[in-house]
Coordinates of C-alpha atoms in Angstrom, one line a residue:
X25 CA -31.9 10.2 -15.5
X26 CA -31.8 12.0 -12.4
X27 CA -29.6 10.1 -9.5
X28 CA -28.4 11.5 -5.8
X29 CA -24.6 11.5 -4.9
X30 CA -24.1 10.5 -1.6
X31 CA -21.2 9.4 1.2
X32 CA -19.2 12.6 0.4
X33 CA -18.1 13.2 3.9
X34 CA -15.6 9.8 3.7
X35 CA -14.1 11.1 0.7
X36 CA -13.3 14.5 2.4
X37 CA -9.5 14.9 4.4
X38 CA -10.3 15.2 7.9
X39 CA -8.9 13.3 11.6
X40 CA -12.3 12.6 12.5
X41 CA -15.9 12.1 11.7
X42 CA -16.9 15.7 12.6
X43 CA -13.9 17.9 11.0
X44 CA -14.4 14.7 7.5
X45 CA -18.5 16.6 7.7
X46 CA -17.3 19.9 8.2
X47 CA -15.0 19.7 5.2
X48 CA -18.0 18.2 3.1
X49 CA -20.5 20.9 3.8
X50 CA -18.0 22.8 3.0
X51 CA -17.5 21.6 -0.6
X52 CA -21.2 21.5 -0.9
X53 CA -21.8 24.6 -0.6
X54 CA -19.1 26.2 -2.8
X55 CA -19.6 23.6 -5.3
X56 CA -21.0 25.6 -8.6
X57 CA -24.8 24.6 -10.0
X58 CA -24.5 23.0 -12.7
X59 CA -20.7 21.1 -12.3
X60 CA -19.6 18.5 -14.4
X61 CA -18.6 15.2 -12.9
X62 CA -17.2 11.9 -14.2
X63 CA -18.9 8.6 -13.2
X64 CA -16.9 5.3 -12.8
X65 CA -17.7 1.6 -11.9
X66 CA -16.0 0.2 -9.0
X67 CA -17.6 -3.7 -9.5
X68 CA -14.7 -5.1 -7.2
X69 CA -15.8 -2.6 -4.2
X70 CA -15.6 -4.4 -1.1
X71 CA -19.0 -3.4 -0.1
X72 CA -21.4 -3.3 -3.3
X73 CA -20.6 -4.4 -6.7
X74 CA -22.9 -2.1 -8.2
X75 CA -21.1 0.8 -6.8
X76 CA -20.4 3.7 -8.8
X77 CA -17.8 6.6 -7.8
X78 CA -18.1 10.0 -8.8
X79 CA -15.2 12.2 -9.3
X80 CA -14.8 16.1 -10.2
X81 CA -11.9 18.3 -10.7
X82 CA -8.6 16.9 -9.9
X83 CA -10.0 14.0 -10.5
X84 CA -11.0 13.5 -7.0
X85 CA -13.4 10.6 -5.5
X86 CA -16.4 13.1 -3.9
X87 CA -18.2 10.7 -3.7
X88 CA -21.0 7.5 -4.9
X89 CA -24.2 7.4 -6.0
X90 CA -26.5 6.4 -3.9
X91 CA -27.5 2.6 -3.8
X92 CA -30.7 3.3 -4.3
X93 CA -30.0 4.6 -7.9
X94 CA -26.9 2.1 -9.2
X95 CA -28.7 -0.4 -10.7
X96 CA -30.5 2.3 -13.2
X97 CA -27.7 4.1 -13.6
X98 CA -25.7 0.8 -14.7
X99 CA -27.9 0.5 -17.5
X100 CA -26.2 4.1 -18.5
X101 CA -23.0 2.0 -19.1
X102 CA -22.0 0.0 -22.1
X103 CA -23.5 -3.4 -21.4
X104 CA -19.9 -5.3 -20.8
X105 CA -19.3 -5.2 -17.8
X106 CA -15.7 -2.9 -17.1
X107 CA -14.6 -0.5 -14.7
X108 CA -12.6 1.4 -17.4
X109 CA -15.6 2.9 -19.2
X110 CA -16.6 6.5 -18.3
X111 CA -19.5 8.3 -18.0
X112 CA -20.2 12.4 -17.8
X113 CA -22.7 13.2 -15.7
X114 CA -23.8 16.9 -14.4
X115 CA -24.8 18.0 -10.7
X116 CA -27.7 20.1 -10.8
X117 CA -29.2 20.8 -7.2
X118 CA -28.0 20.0 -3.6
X119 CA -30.4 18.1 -0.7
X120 CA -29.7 19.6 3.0
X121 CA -25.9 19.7 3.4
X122 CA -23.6 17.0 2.0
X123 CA -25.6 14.7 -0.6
X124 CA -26.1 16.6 -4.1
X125 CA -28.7 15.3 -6.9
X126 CA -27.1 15.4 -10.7
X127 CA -28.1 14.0 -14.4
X128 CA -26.8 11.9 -16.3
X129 CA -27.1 11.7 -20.1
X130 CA -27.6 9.1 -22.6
X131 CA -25.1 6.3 -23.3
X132 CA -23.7 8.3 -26.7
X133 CA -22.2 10.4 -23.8
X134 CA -20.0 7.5 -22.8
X135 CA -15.8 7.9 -23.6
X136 CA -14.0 5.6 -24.1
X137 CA -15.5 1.9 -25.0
X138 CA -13.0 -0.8 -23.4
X139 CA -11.1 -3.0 -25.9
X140 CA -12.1 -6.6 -26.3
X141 CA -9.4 -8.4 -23.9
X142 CA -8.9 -12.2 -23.0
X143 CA -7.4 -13.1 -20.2
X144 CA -3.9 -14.6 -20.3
X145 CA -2.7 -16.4 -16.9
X146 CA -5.1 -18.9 -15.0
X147 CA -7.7 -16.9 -12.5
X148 CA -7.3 -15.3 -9.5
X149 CA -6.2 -18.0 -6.2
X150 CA -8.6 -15.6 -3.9
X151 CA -12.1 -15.3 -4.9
X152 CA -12.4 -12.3 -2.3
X153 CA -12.3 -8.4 -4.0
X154 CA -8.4 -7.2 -4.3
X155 CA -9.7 -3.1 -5.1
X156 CA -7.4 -1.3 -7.1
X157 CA -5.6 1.6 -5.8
X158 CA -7.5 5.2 -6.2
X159 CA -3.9 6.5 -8.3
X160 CA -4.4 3.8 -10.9
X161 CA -8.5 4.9 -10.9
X162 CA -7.1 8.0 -11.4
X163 CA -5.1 7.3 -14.6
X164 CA -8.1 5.1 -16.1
X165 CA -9.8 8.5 -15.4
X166 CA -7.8 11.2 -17.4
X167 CA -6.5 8.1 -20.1
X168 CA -11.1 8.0 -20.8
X169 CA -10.4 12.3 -20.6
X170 CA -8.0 12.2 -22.8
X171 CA -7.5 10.2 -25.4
X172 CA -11.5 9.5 -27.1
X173 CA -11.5 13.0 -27.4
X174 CA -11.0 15.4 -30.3
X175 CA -9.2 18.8 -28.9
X176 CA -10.0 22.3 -30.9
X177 CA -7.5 25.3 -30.6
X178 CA -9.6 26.8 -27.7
X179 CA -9.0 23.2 -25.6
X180 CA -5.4 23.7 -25.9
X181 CA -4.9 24.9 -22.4
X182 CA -7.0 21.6 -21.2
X183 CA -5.0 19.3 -23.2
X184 CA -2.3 20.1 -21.4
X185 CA -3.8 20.5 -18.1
X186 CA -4.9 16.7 -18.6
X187 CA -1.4 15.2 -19.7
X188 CA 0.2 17.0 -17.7
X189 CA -1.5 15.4 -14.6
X190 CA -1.4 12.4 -16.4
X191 CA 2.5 12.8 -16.9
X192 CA 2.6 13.3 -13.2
X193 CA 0.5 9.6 -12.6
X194 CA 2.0 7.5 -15.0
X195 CA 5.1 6.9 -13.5
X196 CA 3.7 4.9 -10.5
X197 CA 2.3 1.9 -13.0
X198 CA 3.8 -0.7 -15.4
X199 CA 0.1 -2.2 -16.5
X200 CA 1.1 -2.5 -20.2
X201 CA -2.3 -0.7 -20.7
X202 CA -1.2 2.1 -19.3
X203 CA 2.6 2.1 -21.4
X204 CA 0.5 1.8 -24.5
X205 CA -1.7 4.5 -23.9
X206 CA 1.2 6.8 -22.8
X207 CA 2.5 6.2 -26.5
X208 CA -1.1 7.3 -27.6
X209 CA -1.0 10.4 -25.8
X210 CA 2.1 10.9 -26.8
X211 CA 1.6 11.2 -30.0
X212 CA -1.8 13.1 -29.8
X213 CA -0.2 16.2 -28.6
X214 CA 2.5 15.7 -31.5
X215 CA -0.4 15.2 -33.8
X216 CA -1.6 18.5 -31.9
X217 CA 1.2 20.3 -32.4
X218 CA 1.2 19.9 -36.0
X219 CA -2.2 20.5 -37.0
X220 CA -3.0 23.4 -34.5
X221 CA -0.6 26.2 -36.3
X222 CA -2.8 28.8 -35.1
X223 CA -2.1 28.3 -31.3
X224 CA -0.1 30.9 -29.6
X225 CA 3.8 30.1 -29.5
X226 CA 3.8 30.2 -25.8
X227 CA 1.1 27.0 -25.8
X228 CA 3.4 25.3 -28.8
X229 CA 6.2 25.8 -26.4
X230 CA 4.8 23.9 -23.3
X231 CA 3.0 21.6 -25.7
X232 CA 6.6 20.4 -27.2
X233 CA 8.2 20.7 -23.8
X234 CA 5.2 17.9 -22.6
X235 CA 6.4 15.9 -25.7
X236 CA 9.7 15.7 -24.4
X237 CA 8.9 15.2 -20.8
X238 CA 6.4 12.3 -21.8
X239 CA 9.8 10.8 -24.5
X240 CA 11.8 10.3 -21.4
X241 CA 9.3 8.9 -19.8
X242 CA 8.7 6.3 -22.1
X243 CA 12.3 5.9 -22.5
X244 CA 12.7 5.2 -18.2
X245 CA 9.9 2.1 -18.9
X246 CA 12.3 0.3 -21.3
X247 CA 15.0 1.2 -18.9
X248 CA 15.7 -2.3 -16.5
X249 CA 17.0 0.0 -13.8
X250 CA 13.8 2.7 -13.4
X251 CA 11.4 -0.2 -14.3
X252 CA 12.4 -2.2 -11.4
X253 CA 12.3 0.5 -9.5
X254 CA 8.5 1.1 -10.3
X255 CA 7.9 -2.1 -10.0
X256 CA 9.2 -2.6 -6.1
X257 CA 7.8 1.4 -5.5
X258 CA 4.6 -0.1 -7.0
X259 CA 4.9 -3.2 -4.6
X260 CA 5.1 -1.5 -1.5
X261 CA 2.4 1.0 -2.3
X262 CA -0.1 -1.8 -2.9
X263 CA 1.2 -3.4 0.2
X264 CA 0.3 -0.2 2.6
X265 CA -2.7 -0.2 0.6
X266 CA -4.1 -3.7 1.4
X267 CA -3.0 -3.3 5.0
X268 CA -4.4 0.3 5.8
X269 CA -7.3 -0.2 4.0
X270 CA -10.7 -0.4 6.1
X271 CA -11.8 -4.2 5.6
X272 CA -8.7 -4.5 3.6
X273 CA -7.5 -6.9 1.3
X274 CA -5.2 -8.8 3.4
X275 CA -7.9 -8.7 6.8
X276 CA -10.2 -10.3 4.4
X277 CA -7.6 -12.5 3.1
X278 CA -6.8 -13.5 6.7
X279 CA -10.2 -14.1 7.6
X280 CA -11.6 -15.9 4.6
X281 CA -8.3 -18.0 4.1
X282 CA -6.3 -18.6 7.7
X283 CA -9.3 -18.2 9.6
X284 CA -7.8 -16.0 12.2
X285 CA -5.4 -13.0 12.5
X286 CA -1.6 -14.0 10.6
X287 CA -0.3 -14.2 13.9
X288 CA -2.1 -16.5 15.1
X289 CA -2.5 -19.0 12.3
X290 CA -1.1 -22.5 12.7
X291 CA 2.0 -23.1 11.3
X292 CA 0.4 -26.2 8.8
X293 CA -2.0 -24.0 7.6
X294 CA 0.9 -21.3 6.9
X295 CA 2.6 -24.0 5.1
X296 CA -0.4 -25.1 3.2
X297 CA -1.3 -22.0 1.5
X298 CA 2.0 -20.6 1.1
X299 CA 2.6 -24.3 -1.3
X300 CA -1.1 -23.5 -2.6
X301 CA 0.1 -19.9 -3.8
X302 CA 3.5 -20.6 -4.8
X303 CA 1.7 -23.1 -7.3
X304 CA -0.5 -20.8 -8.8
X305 CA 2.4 -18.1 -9.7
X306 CA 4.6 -21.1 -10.8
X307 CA 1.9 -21.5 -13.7
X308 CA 2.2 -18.0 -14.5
X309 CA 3.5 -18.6 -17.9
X310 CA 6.8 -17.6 -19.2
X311 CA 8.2 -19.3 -15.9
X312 CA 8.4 -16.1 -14.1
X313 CA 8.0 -17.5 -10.9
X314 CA 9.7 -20.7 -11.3
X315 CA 12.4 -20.4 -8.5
X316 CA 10.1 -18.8 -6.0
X317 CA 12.5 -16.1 -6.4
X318 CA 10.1 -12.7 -6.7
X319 CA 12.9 -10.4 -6.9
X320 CA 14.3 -11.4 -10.2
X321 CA 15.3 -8.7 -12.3
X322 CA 13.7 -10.0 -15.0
X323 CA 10.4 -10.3 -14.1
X324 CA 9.0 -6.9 -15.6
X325 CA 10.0 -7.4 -18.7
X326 CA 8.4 -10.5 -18.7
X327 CA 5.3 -9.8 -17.0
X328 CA 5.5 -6.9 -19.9
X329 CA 5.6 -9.6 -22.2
X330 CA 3.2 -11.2 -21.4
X331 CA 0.7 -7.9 -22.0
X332 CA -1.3 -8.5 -18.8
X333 CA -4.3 -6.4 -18.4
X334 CA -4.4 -4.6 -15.0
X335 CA -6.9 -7.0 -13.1
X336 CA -4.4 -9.9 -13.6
X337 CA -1.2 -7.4 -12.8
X338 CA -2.6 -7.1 -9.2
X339 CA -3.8 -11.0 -9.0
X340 CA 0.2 -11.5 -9.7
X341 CA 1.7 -8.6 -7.6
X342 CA -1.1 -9.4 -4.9
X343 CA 0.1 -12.7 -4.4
X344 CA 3.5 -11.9 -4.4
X345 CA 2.8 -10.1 -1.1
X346 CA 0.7 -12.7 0.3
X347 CA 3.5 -15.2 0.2
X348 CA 6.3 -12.4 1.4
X349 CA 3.4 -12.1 4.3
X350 CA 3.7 -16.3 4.9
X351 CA 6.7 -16.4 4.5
X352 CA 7.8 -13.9 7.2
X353 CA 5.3 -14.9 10.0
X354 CA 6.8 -18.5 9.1
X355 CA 10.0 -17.3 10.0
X356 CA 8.7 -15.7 12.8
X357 CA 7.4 -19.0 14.0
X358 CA 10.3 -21.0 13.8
X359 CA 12.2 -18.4 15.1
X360 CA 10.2 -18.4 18.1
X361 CA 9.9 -22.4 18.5
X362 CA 13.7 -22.3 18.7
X363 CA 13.8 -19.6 21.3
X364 CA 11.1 -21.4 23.1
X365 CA 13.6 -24.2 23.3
X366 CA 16.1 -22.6 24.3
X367 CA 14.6 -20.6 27.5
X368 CA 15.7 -21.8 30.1
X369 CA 19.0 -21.7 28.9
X370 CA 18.8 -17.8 28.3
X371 CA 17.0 -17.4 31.6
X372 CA 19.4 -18.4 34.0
X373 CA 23.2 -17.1 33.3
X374 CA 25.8 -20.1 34.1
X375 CA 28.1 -19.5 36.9
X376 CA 31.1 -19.9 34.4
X377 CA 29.6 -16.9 32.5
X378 CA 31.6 -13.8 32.9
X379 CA 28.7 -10.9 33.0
X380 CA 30.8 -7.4 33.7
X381 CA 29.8 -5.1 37.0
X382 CA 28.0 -2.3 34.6
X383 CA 25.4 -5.5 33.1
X384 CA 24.0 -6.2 36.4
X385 CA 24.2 -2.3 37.5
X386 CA 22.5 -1.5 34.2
X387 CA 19.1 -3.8 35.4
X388 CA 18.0 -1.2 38.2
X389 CA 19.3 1.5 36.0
X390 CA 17.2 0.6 33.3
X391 CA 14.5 -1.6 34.7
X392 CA 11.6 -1.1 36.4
X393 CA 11.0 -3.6 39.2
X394 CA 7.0 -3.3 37.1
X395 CA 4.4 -1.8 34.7
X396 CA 1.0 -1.6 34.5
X397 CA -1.4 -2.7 31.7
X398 CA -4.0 -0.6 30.8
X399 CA -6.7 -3.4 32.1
X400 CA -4.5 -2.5 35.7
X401 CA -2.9 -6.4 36.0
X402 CA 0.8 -5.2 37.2
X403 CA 3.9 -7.2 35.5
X404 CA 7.2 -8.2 36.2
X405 CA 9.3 -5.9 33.8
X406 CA 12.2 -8.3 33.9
X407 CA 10.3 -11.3 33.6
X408 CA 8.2 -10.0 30.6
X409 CA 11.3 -8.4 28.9
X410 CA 12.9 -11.9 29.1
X411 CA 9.5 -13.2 27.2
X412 CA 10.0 -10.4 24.6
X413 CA 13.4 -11.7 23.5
X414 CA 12.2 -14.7 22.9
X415 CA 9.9 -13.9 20.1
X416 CA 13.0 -11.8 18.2
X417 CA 16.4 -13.0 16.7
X418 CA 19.1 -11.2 19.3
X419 CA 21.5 -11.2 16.7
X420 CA 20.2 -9.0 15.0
X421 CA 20.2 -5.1 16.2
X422 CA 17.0 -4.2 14.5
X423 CA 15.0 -6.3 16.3
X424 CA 16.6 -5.6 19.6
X425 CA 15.6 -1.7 19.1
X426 CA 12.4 -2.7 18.2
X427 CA 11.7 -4.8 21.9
X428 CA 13.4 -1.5 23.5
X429 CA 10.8 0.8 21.6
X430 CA 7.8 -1.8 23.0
X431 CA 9.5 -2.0 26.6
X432 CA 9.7 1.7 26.3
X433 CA 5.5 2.1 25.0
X434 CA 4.5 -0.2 27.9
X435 CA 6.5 1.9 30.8
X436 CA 8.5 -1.5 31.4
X437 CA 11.5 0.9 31.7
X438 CA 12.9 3.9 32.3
X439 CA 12.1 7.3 30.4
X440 CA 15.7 8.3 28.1
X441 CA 17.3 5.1 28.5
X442 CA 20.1 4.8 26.1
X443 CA 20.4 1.8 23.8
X444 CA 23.9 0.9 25.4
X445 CA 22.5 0.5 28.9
X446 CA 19.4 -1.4 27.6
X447 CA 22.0 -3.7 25.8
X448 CA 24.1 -4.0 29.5
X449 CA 20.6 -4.9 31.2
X450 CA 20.0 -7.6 28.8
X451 CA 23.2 -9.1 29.3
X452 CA 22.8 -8.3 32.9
X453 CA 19.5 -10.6 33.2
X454 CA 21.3 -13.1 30.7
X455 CA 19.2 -12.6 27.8
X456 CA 22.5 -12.1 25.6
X457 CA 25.7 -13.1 25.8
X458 CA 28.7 -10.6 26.9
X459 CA 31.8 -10.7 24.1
X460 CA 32.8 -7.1 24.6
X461 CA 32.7 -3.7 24.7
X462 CA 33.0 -3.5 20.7
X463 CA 30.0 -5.8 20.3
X464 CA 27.9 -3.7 22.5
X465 CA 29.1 -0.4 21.1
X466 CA 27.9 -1.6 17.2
X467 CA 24.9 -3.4 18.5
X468 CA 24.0 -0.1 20.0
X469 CA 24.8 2.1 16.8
X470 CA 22.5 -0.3 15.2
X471 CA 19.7 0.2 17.5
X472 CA 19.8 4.3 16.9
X473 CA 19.8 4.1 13.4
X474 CA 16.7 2.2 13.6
X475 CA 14.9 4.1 16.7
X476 CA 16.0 7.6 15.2
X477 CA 16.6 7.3 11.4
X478 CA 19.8 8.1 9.8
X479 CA 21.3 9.8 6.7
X480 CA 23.3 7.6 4.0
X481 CA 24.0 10.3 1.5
X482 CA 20.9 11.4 0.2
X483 CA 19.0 9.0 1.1
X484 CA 17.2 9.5 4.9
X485 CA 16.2 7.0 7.2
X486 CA 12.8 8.0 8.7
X487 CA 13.0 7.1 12.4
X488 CA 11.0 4.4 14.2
X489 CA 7.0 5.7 15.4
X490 CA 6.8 5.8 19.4
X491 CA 3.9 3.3 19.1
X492 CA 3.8 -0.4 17.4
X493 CA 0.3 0.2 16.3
X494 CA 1.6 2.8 14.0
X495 CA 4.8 0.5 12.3
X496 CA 4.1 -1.1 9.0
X497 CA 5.1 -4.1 6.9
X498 CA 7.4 -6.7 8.7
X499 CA 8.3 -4.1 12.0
X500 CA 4.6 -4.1 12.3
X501 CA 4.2 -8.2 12.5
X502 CA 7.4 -8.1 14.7
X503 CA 6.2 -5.2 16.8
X504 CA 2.8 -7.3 17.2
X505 CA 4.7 -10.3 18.2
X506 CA 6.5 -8.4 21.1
X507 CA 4.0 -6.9 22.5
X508 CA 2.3 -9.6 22.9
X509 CA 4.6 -11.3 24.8
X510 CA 5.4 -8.3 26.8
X511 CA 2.1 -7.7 27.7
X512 CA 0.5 -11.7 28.4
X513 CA 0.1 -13.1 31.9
X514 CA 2.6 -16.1 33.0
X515 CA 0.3 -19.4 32.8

């Protein structure tokens, strides 16, 4: 059954459109007639889901078939319907520059069938798509490569080829799918090893040292200390994931579900889905998520437990970081409902406050009397900085860097100003309070580890991006929050 793979230019590295179609013709055309390549099902897509990738060596996306094709190829696949089951298929011929045409076999040519599975916690509280991440395709991938197959002595240098990149993958999952079939690969290179005397002692040696790599491995997932640790690296990976992602996971969320942009949502509504959410994890059985604590230590080895496929590990972790999400811009809100209250107080300084000569010196110093928006409506500087602080907690030193490095992206003041002056003009303009020259010197410390990273050991600090667009996680909803106040008109 002959098929056409297309859309291979958004699977090629690139910064733009034109160097993304440069890079595919270029794989095109060194791309070897025949090639093997691996199909997989992708039904939670966020655009079709019929879609099929296609991957080839390094298990790399290159590409999909082409949507007029998906529905015949689908009948290629075993009839349940799962995105685990792989399918060979073989490129034969190239159309123009970037879209190929390939074959694909019978359904005997299928890998490895999916195992009968019932699903153990209530369903999903979003009934919008929540894609998994390419790296966990990726391991479905090689686990199909790997494990249905029967390896001769001539495979040898393949079998280890695949586990080792599969050793290299595993390590970023705890689906307890993917721990079980790591103790099936495990032993099918001992098994391997034992039955293949004729291999060379060189490809016995790297096959026993892959053993021993793949032990510890297995060891580090019983171990509370590295599995936590997957499980939060695993977190925040799937949180960049569903925020960088075009159309993403938590846009869609925002849309389908708050109605408008988290920022923006109304506080009730916040409160309403964050109760709506909490509920559904505080059926998870087991109690997991009883306390509305989701940093218990000992909630892998209960979500291991609890053998959850997957699909229902990312309904679970997914959730978690829409109610982290809530929960912060929550926060946010109140926080800014109590400055709110509280500014006219910060915007005039009492006579009886003491403010030293270098705080009101440190306004022109630092300060510009304006700026100018990119729509060319010129703003007050002082007036707008004075907004800023009221969407942030000044106590904490974070936050204050992080309304310097917006007043500093919107030109509201001066190029190299130092976080101690910025701190004196603050105080100068009465947006903090003056205690003394201690509290200012470890505000300021604070402030530089967070504009310019630090080192703690061996553990670096990256250092904040010149631009809020560019932030991520909570800076990113702060940095949102300032900029919008630095850059809206007075009513």
């Amino acid at each position: 059954m002959n098929f056409e793979i297309t859309a291979i230019r958004y699977q090629m590295p690139g910064k733009d459109f034109e160097e993304k179609t440069k890079n595919a013709k270029d794989f095109v055309a060194q791309l070897p007639i025949p090639s093997m390549v691996y199909l997989k099902r992708e039904p939670d897509n966020v655009y079709s889901s019929n879609a099929i990738a296609v991957y080839y060596q390094n298990y790399n996306k290159i590409g999909y078939i082409s949507e007029n094709y998906t529905k015949e190829i689908q009948r290629v696949f075993p009839p349940e319907l799962s995105s685990t089951t792989i399918v060979k298929a073989k490129v034969i011929g190239k159309i123009g520059n970037i879209t190929l045409t390939a074959d694909v076999d019978t359904p005997k040519e299928c890998l490895l069938a999916p195992e009968p599975y019932k699903r153990r916690i209530a369903p999903s509280p979003f009934d919008i798509s929540m894609p998994f991440m390419e790296e966990e395709n990726k391991i479905e991938l090689v686990t199909n490569l790997l494990l249905p197959r029967d390896f001769n002595d001539k495979d040898a240098e393949e079998l280890i080829n695949l586990s080792e990149y599969y050793y290299s993958q595993i390590p970023l999952t705890l689906c307890d799918v993917d721990c079980k079939n790591t103790s099936r690969i495990l032993n099918k290179l001992k098994d391997f090893t034992n039955n293949h005397p004729a291999i060379s002692s060189s490809t016995k040696k790297k096959l026993e040292d892959l053993c021993h790599k793949i032990q510890n491995l297995v060891a580090n997932i019983h171990r509370e200390e590295d599995r936590n640790k997957i499980y939060e690296n695993h977190l925040a990976r799937m949180k960049e994931f569903f925020s960088n992602e075009k159309d993403g996971f938590f846009k869609r969320y925002d849309d389908n579900y708050l109605k408008a942009p988290l920022g923006l949502a109304k506080t009730d509504i916040l409160k309403s889905e964050l109760n709506r959410l909490t509920d559904w994890l505080d059926k998870v059985p087991r109690g997991i998520f009883h306390s509305h604590n989701l940093q218990k230590k000992d909630i892998v080895p209960q979500m291991r437990y609890l053998h959850l496929s997957r699909r229902e590990m990312y309904d679970i972790m997914g959730t978690e970081l829409v109610v982290l999400r809530l929960k912060e811009q929550l926060y946010q809100n109140e926080s800014m409902s109590n400055q709110e209250s509280n500014t006219d107080q910060q915007n005039v300084v009492p006579d009886e406050v003491i403010i030293p000569h270098d705080c009101r010196e440190a306004i022109i110093k630092v300060m510009k009397p304006t700026f100018t928006l990119p729509n060319g409506v010129v703003m007050n500087s002082r007036n707008q900085i004075i907004k800023a602080a009221s969407v942030i907690d000044l106590t904490t030193n974070v936050q204050v860097a992080m309304m310097m490095a917006v007043a500093m992206e919107v030109k509201a003041i001066r190029p190299g100003t130092k976080c101690i002056d910025f701190i004196r003009a603050l105080i100068g303009i009465g947006v903090l309070k003056y205690s003394d020259e201690k509290a200012i010197k470890n505000m300021a410390d604070g402030m530089n580890r967070k504009l310019h990273g630090s080192q703690k050991k061996d553990k670096k600090v990256p250092s904040l991006p010149p631009k809020h667009l560019q932030w991520t996680g909570t800076d990113r909803n702060i940095g949102d929050a300032i900029y919008k106040a630095m850059t809206t008109e007075d009513v």
